[in-house]
Short mmCIF file of C-alpha atoms and ligand atoms in Angstrom, two decimals:
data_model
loop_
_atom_site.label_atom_id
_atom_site.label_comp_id
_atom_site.label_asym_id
_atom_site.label_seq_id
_atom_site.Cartn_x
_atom_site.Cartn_y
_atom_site.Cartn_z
CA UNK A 1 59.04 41.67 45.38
CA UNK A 2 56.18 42.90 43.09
CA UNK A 3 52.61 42.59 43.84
CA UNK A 4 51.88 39.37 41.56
CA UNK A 5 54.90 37.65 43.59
CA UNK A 6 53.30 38.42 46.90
CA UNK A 7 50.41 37.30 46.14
CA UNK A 8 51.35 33.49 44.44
CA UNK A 9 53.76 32.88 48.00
CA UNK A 10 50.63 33.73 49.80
CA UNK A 11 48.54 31.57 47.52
CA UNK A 12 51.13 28.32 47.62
CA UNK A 13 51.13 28.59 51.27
CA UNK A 14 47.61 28.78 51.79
CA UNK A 15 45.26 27.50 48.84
CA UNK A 16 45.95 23.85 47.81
CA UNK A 17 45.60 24.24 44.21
CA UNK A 18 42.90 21.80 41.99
CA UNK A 19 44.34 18.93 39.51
CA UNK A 20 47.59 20.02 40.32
CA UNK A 21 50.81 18.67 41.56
CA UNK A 22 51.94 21.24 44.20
CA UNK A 23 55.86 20.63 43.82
CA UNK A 24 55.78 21.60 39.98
CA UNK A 25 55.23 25.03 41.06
CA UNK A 26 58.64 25.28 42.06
CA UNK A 27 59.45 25.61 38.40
CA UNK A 28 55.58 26.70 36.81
CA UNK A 29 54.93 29.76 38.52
CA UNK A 30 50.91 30.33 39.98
CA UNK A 31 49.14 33.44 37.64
CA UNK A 32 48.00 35.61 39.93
CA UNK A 33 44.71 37.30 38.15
CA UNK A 34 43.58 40.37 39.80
CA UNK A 35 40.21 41.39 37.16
CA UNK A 36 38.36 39.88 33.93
CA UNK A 37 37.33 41.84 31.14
CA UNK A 38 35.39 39.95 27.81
CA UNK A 39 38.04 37.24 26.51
CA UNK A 40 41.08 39.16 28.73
CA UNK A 41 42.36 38.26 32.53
CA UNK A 42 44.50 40.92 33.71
CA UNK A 43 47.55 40.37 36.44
CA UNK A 44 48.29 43.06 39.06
CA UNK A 45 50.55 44.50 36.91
CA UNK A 46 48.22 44.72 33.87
CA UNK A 47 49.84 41.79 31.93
CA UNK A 48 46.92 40.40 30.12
CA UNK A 49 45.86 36.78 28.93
CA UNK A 50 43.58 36.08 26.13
CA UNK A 51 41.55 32.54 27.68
CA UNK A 52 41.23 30.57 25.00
CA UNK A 53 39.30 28.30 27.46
CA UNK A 54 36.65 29.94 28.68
CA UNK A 55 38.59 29.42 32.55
CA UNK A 56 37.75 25.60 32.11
CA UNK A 57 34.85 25.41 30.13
CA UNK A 58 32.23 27.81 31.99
CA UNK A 59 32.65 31.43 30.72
CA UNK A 60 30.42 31.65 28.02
CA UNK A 61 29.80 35.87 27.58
CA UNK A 62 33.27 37.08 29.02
CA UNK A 63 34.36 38.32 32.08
CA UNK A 64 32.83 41.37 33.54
CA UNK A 65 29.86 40.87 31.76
CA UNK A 66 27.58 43.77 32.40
CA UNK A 67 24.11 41.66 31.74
CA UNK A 68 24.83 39.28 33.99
CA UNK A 69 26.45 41.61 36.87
CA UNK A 70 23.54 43.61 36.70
CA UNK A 71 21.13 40.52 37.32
CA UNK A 72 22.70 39.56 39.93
CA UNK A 73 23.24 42.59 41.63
CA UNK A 74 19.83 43.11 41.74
CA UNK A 75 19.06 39.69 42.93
CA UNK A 76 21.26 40.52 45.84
CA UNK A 77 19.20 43.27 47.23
CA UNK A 78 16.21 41.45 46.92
CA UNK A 79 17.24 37.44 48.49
CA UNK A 80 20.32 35.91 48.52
CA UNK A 81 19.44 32.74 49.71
CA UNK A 82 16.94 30.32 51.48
CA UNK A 83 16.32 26.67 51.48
CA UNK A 84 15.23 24.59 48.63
CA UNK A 85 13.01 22.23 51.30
CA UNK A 86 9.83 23.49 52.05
CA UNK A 87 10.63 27.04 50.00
CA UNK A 88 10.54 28.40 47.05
CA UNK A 89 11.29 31.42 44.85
CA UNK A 90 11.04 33.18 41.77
CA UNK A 91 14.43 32.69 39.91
CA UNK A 92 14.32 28.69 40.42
CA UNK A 93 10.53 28.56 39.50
CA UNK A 94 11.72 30.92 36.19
CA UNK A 95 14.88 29.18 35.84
CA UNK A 96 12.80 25.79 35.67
CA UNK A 97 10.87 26.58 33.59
CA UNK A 98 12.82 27.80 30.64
CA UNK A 99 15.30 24.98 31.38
CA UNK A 100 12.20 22.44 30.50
CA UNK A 101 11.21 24.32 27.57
CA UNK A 102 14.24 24.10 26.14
CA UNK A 103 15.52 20.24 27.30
CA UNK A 104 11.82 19.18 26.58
CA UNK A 105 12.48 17.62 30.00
CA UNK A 106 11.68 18.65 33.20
CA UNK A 107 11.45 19.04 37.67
CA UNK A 108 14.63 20.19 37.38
CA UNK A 109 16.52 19.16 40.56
CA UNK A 110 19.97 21.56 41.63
CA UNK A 111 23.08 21.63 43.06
CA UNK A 112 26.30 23.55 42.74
CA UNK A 113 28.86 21.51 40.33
CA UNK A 114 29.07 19.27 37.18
CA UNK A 115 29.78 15.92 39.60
CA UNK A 116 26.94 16.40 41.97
CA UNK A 117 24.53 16.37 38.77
CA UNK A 118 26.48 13.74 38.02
CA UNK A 119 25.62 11.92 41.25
CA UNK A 120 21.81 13.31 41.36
CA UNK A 121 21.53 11.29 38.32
CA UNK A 122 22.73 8.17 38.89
CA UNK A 123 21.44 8.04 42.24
CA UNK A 124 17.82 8.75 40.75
CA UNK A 125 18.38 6.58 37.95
CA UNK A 126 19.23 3.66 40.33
CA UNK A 127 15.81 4.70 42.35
CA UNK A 128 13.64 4.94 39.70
CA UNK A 129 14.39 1.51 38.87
CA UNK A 130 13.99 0.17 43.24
CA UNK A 131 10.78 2.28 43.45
CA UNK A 132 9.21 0.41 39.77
CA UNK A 133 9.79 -3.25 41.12
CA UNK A 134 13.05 -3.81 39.14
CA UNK A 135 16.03 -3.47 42.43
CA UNK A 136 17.95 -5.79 40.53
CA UNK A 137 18.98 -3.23 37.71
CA UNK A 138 21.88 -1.19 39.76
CA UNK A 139 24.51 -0.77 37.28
CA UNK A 140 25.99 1.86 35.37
CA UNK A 141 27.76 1.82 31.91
CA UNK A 142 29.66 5.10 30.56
CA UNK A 143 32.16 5.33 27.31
CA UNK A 144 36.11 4.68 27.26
CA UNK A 145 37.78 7.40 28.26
CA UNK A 146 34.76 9.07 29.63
CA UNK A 147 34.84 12.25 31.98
CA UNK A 148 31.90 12.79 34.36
CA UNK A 149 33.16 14.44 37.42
CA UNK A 150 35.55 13.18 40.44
CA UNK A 151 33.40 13.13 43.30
CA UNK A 152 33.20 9.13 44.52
CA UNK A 153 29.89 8.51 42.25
CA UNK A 154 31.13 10.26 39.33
CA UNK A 155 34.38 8.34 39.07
CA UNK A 156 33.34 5.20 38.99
CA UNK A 157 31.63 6.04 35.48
CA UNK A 158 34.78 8.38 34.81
CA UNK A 159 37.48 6.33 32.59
CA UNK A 160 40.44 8.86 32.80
CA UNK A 161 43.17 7.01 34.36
CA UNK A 162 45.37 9.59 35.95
CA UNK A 163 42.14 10.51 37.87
CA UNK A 164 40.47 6.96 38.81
CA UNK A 165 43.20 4.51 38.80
CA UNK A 166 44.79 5.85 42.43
CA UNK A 167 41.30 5.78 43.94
CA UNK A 168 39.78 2.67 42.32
CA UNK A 169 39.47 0.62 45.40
CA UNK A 170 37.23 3.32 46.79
CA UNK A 171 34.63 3.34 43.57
CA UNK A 172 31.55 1.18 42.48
CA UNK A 173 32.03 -0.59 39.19
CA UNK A 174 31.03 -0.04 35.80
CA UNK A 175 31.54 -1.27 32.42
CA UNK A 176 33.16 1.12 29.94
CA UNK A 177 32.24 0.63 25.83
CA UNK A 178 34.03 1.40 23.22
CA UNK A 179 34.30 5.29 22.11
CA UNK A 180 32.94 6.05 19.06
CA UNK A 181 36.13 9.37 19.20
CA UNK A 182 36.66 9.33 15.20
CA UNK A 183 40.45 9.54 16.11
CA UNK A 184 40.20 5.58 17.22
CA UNK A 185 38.62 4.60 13.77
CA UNK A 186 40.41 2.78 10.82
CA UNK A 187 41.59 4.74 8.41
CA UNK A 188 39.25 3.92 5.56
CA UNK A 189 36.19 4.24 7.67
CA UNK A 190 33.98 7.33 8.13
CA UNK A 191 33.23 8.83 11.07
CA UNK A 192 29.55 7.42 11.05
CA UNK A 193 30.28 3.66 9.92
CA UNK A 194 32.62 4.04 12.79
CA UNK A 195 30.12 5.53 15.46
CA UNK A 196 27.73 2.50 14.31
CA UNK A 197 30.09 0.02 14.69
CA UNK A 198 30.54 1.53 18.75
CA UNK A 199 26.75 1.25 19.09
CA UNK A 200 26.94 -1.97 17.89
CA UNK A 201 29.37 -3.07 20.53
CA UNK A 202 26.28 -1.22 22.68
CA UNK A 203 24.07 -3.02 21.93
CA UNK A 204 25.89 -6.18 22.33
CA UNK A 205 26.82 -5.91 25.76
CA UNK A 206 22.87 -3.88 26.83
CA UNK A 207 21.34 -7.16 25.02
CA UNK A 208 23.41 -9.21 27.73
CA UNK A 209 23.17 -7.32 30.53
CA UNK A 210 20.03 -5.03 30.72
CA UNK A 211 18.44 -7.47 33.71
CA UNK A 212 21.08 -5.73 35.66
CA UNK A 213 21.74 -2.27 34.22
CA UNK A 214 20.36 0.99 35.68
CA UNK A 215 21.66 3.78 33.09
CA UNK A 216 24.11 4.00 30.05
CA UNK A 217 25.87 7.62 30.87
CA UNK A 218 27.51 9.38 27.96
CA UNK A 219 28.75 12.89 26.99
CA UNK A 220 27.11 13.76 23.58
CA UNK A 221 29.46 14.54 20.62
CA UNK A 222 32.21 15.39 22.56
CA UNK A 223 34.63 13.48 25.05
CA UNK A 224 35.53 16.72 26.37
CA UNK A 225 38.49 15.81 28.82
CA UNK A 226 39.34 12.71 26.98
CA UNK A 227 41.03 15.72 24.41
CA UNK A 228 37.83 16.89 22.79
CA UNK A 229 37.46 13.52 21.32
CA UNK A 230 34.54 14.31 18.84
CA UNK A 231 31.87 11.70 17.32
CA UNK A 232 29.25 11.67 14.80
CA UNK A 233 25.45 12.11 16.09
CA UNK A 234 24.70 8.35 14.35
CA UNK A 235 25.96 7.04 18.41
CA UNK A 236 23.09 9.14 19.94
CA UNK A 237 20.44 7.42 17.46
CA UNK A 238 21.46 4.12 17.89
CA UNK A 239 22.01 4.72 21.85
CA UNK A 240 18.81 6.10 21.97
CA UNK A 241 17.46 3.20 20.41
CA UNK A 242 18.91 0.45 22.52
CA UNK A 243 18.28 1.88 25.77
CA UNK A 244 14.60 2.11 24.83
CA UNK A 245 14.53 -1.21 23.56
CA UNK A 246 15.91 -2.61 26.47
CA UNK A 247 14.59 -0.33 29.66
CA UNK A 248 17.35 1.43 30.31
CA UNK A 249 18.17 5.06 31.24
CA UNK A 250 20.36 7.51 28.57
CA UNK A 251 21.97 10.07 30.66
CA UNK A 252 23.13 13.04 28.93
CA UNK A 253 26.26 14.89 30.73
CA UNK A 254 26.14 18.00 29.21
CA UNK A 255 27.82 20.14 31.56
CA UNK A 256 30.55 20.94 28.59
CA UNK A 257 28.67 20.96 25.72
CA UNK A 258 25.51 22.31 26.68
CA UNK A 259 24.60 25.94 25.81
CA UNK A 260 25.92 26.53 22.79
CA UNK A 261 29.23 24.53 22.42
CA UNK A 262 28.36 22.34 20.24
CA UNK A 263 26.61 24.88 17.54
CA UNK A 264 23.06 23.70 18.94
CA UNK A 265 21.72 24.60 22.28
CA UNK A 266 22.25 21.04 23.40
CA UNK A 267 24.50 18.59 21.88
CA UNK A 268 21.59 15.54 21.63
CA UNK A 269 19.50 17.97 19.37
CA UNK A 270 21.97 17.33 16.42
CA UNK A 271 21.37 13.46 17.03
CA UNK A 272 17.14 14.73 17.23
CA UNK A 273 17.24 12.63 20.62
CA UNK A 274 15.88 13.20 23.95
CA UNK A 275 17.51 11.39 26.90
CA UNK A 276 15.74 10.33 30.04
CA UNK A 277 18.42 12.78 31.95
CA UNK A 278 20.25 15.51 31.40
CA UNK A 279 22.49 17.23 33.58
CA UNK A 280 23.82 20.84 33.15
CA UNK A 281 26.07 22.79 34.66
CA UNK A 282 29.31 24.88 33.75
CA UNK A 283 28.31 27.49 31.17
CA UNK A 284 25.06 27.50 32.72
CA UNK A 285 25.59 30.88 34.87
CA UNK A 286 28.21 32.12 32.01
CA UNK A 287 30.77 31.11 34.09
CA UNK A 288 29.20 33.55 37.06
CA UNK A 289 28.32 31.11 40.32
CA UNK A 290 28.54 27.73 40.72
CA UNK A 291 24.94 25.85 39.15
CA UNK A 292 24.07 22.42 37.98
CA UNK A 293 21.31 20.84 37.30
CA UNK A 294 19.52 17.62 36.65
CA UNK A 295 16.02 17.35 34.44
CA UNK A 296 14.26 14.30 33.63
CA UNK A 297 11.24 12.66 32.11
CA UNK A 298 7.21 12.78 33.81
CA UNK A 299 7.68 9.10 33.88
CA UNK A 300 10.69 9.08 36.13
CA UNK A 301 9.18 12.07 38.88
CA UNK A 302 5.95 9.75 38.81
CA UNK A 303 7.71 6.55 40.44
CA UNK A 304 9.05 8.85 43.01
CA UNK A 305 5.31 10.85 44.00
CA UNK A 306 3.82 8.51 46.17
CA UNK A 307 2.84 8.60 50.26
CA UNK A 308 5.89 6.75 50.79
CA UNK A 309 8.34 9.41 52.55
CA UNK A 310 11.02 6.83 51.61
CA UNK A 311 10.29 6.27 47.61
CA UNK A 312 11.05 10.16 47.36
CA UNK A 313 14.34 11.52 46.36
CA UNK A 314 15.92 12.25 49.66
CA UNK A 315 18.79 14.03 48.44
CA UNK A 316 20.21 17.89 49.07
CA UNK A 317 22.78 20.30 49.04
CA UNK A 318 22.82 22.98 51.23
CA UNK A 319 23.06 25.55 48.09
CA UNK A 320 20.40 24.00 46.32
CA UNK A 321 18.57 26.17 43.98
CA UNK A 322 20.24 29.66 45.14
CA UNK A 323 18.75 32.22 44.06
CA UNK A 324 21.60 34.03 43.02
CA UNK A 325 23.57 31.77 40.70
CA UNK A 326 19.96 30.82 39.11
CA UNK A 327 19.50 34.63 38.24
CA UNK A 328 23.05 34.72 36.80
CA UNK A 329 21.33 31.57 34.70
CA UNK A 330 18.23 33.58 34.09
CA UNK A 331 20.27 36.18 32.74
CA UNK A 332 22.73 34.26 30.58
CA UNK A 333 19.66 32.67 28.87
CA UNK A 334 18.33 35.92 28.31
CA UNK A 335 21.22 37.18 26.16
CA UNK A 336 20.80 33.83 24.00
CA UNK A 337 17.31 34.97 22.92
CA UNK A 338 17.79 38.66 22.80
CA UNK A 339 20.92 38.14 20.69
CA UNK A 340 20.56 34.90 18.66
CA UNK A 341 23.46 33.23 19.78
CA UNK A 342 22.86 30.40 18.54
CA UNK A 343 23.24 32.03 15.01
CA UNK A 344 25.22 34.01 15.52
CA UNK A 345 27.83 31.83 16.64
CA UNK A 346 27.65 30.07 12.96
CA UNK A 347 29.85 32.89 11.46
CA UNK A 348 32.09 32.82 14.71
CA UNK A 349 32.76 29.26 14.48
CA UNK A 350 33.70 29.52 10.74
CA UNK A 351 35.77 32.23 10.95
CA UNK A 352 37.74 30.03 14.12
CA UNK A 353 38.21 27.25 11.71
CA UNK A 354 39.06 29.36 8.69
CA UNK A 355 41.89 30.53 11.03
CA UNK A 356 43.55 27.29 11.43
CA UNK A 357 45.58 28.21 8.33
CA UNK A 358 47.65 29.96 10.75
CA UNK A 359 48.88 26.57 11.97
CA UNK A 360 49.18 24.46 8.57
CA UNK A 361 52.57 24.18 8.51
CA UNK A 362 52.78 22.51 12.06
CA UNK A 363 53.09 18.70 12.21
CA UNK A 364 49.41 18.61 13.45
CA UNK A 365 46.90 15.51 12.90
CA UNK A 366 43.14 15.54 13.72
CA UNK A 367 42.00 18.91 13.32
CA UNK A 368 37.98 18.93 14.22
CA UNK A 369 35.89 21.27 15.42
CA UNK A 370 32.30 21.39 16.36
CA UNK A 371 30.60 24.84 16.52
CA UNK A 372 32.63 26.68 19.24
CA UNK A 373 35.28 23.84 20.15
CA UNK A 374 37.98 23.55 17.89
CA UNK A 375 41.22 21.25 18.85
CA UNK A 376 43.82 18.94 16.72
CA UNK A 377 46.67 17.17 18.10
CA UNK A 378 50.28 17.77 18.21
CA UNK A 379 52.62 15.36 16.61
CA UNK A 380 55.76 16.27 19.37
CA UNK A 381 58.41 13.68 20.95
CA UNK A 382 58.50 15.79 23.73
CA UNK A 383 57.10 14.58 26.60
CA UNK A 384 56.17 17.27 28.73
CA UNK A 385 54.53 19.38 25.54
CA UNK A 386 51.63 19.90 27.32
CA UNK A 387 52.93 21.81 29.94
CA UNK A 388 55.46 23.64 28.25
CA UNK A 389 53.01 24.51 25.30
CA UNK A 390 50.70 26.58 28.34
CA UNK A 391 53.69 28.36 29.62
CA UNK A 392 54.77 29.06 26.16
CA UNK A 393 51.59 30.72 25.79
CA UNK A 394 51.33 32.15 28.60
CA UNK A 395 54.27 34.10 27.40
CA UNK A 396 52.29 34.88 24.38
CA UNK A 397 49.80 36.54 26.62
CA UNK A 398 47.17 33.38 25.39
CA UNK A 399 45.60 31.09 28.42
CA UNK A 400 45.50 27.77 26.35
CA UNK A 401 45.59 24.17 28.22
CA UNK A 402 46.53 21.49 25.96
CA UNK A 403 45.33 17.86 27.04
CA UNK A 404 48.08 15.39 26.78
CA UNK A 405 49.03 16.84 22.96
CA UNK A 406 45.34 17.82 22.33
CA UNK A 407 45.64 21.66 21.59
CA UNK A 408 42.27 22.99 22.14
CA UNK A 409 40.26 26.27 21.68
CA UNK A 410 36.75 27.30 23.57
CA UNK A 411 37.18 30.56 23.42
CA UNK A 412 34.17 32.76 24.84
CA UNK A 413 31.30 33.52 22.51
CA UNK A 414 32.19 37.32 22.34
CA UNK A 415 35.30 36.64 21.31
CA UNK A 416 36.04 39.22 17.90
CA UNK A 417 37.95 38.23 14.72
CA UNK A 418 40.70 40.31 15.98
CA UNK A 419 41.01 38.22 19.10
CA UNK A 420 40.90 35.01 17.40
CA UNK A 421 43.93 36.13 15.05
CA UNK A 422 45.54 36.89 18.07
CA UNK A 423 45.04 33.99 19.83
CA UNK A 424 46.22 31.73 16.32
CA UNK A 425 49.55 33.97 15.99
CA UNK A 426 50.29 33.39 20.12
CA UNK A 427 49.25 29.53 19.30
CA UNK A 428 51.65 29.01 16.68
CA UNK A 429 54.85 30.84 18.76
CA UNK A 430 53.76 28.40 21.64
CA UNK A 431 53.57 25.39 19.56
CA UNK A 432 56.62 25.91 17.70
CA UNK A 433 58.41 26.73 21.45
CA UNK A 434 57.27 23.49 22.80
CA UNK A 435 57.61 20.69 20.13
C1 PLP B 1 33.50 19.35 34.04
C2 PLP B 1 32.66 18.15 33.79
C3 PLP B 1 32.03 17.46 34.84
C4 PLP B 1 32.25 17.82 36.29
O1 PLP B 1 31.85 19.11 36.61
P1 PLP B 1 32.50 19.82 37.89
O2 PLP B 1 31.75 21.10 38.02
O3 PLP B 1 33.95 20.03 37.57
O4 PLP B 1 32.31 18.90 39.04
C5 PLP B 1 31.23 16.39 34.51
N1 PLP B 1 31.05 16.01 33.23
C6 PLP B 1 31.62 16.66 32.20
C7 PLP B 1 31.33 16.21 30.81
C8 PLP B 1 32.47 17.73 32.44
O5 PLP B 1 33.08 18.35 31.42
#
């Protein structure tokens, strides 16, 4: 037995694996990944995979980084980690500082993962409201086919069946409105008249209900796990609008699309909107230690400050605020000044969708991309394409993880020209394997 097959009998015995079906790896063998370098995970045995997905959205820089090692190595000899309550330190004070300079937001609160921001912000959108006199408005609306996280909270404002639908008797309701995804428009209509016909629906159903609702949650310009459904900014305007108009929070979950993805820093700039929260997490360390965070408006923090012990935001997580994941953060925002990223990443992202030439001839529909997420779907009768397309890649040496038959790319930032023709050559073998 060789030293990657040791290790995944170990693994299957021991480690119960996430989103996954245990039994089907009887037949889709476990990677076992022994060290990162830039876009490449090596095996034991030095096979190598190019991830196209940035290891599920959060790498940002590559693996192995040395800017981001090095920050937090020296974070380690200095503190590793003390409570959030009653303490504070220099990479959270930092950290909060240049996240509220650049949200135009601010008293950023932490935690560790995507669905605990998730939580932070309903929870203190649903107290803001009890602390101001209004108890009554306790509701939360999100878009079809939404993804915010699968923690108890987040679900109930998720709308991706093969997640919610087994533990739906568990989760608090919400109202879903129609996605403004371009792929569910008419054909003769553009993406915006589309997007404003959504927010009309919005509005429709806010105008009706607003006695009762707390927060509209949405993830701006791209349904991420709904198969990088992608909309046109007109949403966030009109969104925007109505929850103003009628009192009620705009949550922005951009814990994919923050930092970057999108071709702005954060997705809402493109609509020019600020929302009342945001929450952030993934690509936030580059992918280094789990982070997330929520920042929000003066006016929310001020109907919490009061001598009441009980009108504060009693919430915590034991990892709140470590020091070391926020000087991983400290030092991935560092590289996006010192090298422009931002701009940079404009020639990057043309040169990925200049590439999809490579896959013309492929009975493909939908091809969009936005900045550094590019994905199109796969017209296949198959009906297990989306597995076999990821271990057709795999083959290929190419870590891709089609959605249903969404084929998407979100590659790392640092990823070269060279690597992206790679990664279209091992896309098209893998496609053209699995149809
Ligand atoms: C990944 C994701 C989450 C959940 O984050 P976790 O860290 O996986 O809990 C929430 N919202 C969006 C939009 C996401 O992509």
């Amino acid at each position: 037995m060789n030293l990657n097959q040791t290790l995944l009998n170990r693994s299957l015995k021991s480690v119960w694996h996430p989103c996954t079906q245990m039994k089907q790896h009887e037949t889709y063998p476990l990677i076992p990944i022994k060290r990162g370098d830039g876009v490449w995970l090596y095996d034991a045995e030095g096979t190598r995979y190019l991830d196209a997905v940035s290891s599920w959205w959060v790498n940002l820089f590559g693996h192995n980084n040395p800017r981001i090692k090095d920050a937090i190595k020296l974070q380690l000899d200095t503190l590793e980690h003390v409570m959030l309550a009653g303490f504070t330190h220099e990479p959270v004070v930092e950290l909060s500082e240049k996240l509220g300079k650049l949200t135009g937001l601010g008293h950023a609160f932490y935690a560790s993962d995507g669905a605990s921001a998730t939580e932070i912000a309903l929870k203190m959108s649903f107290h803001y409201w009890r602390n101001s006199g209004k108890p009554h408005k306790t509701k939360f609306i999100s878009l079809q086919n939404s993804y915010h996280g699968e923690t108890l909270g987040a679900l109930g404002v998720t709308d991706v069946a093969i997640f919610k639908d087994t533990y739906a008797p568990l989760l608090m309701q919400s109202a879903q409105m129609p996605s403004p995804d371009f792929r569910l428009s008419e054909a003769s209509e553009s993406a915006e008249a589309f997007a404003l016909r959504c927010a009309d629906a919005l509005a429709l159903y806010v105008s009706e209900h607003h006695a009762t609702l707390a927060a509209f949650i949405v993830e701006p310009l791209i349904q991420c796990a709904a198969g990088m459904g992608m909309y046109h900014p007109a949403y966030l305007c009109r969104a925007r609008e109505i929850c103003s108009q009628y009192d009620v929070h705009l949550i922005a979950d951009e814990i994919a699309v923050g930092f970057g993805r999108t071709g702005s820093m954060f997705a809402c700039e493109q609509a020019g909107i600020t929302p009342d929260f945001i929450c952030l997490s993934k690509g936030i360390t580059g992918g280094y230690l789990p982070l997330s965070a929520v920042l929000t408006t003066d006016k929310v923090y001020q109907a919490f400050y009061d001598d009441s012990t009980l009108k504060g935001f009693l919430h915590s997580h034991s990892y709140t605020g470590n020091p070391l994941a926020c000087s991983a953060a400290l030092a991935t925002l560092a590289i996006f000044e010192a090298d422009n990223v931002i701009e940079s990443n404009q020639a990057k992202s043309a040169y990925l969708g200049s590439q999809m030439r490579a896959l013309a001839n492929l009975p493909i529909e939908h091809v969009r991309q936005q900045g550094m997420i590019l994905a199109f779907d796969v017209k296949s009768k198959n009906a297990k394409f989306s597995r076999d397309c990821y271990s057709a890649a795999l083959k290929q040496g190419l870590l891709l993880r089609p959605i249903g038959n969404t084929v998407y790319f979100m590659p790392p930032y640092t990823i070269t020209e060279p690597e992206m023709d790679l990664m279209m050559q091992a896309t098209l073998l893998a496609i053209q394997n699995s149809l």
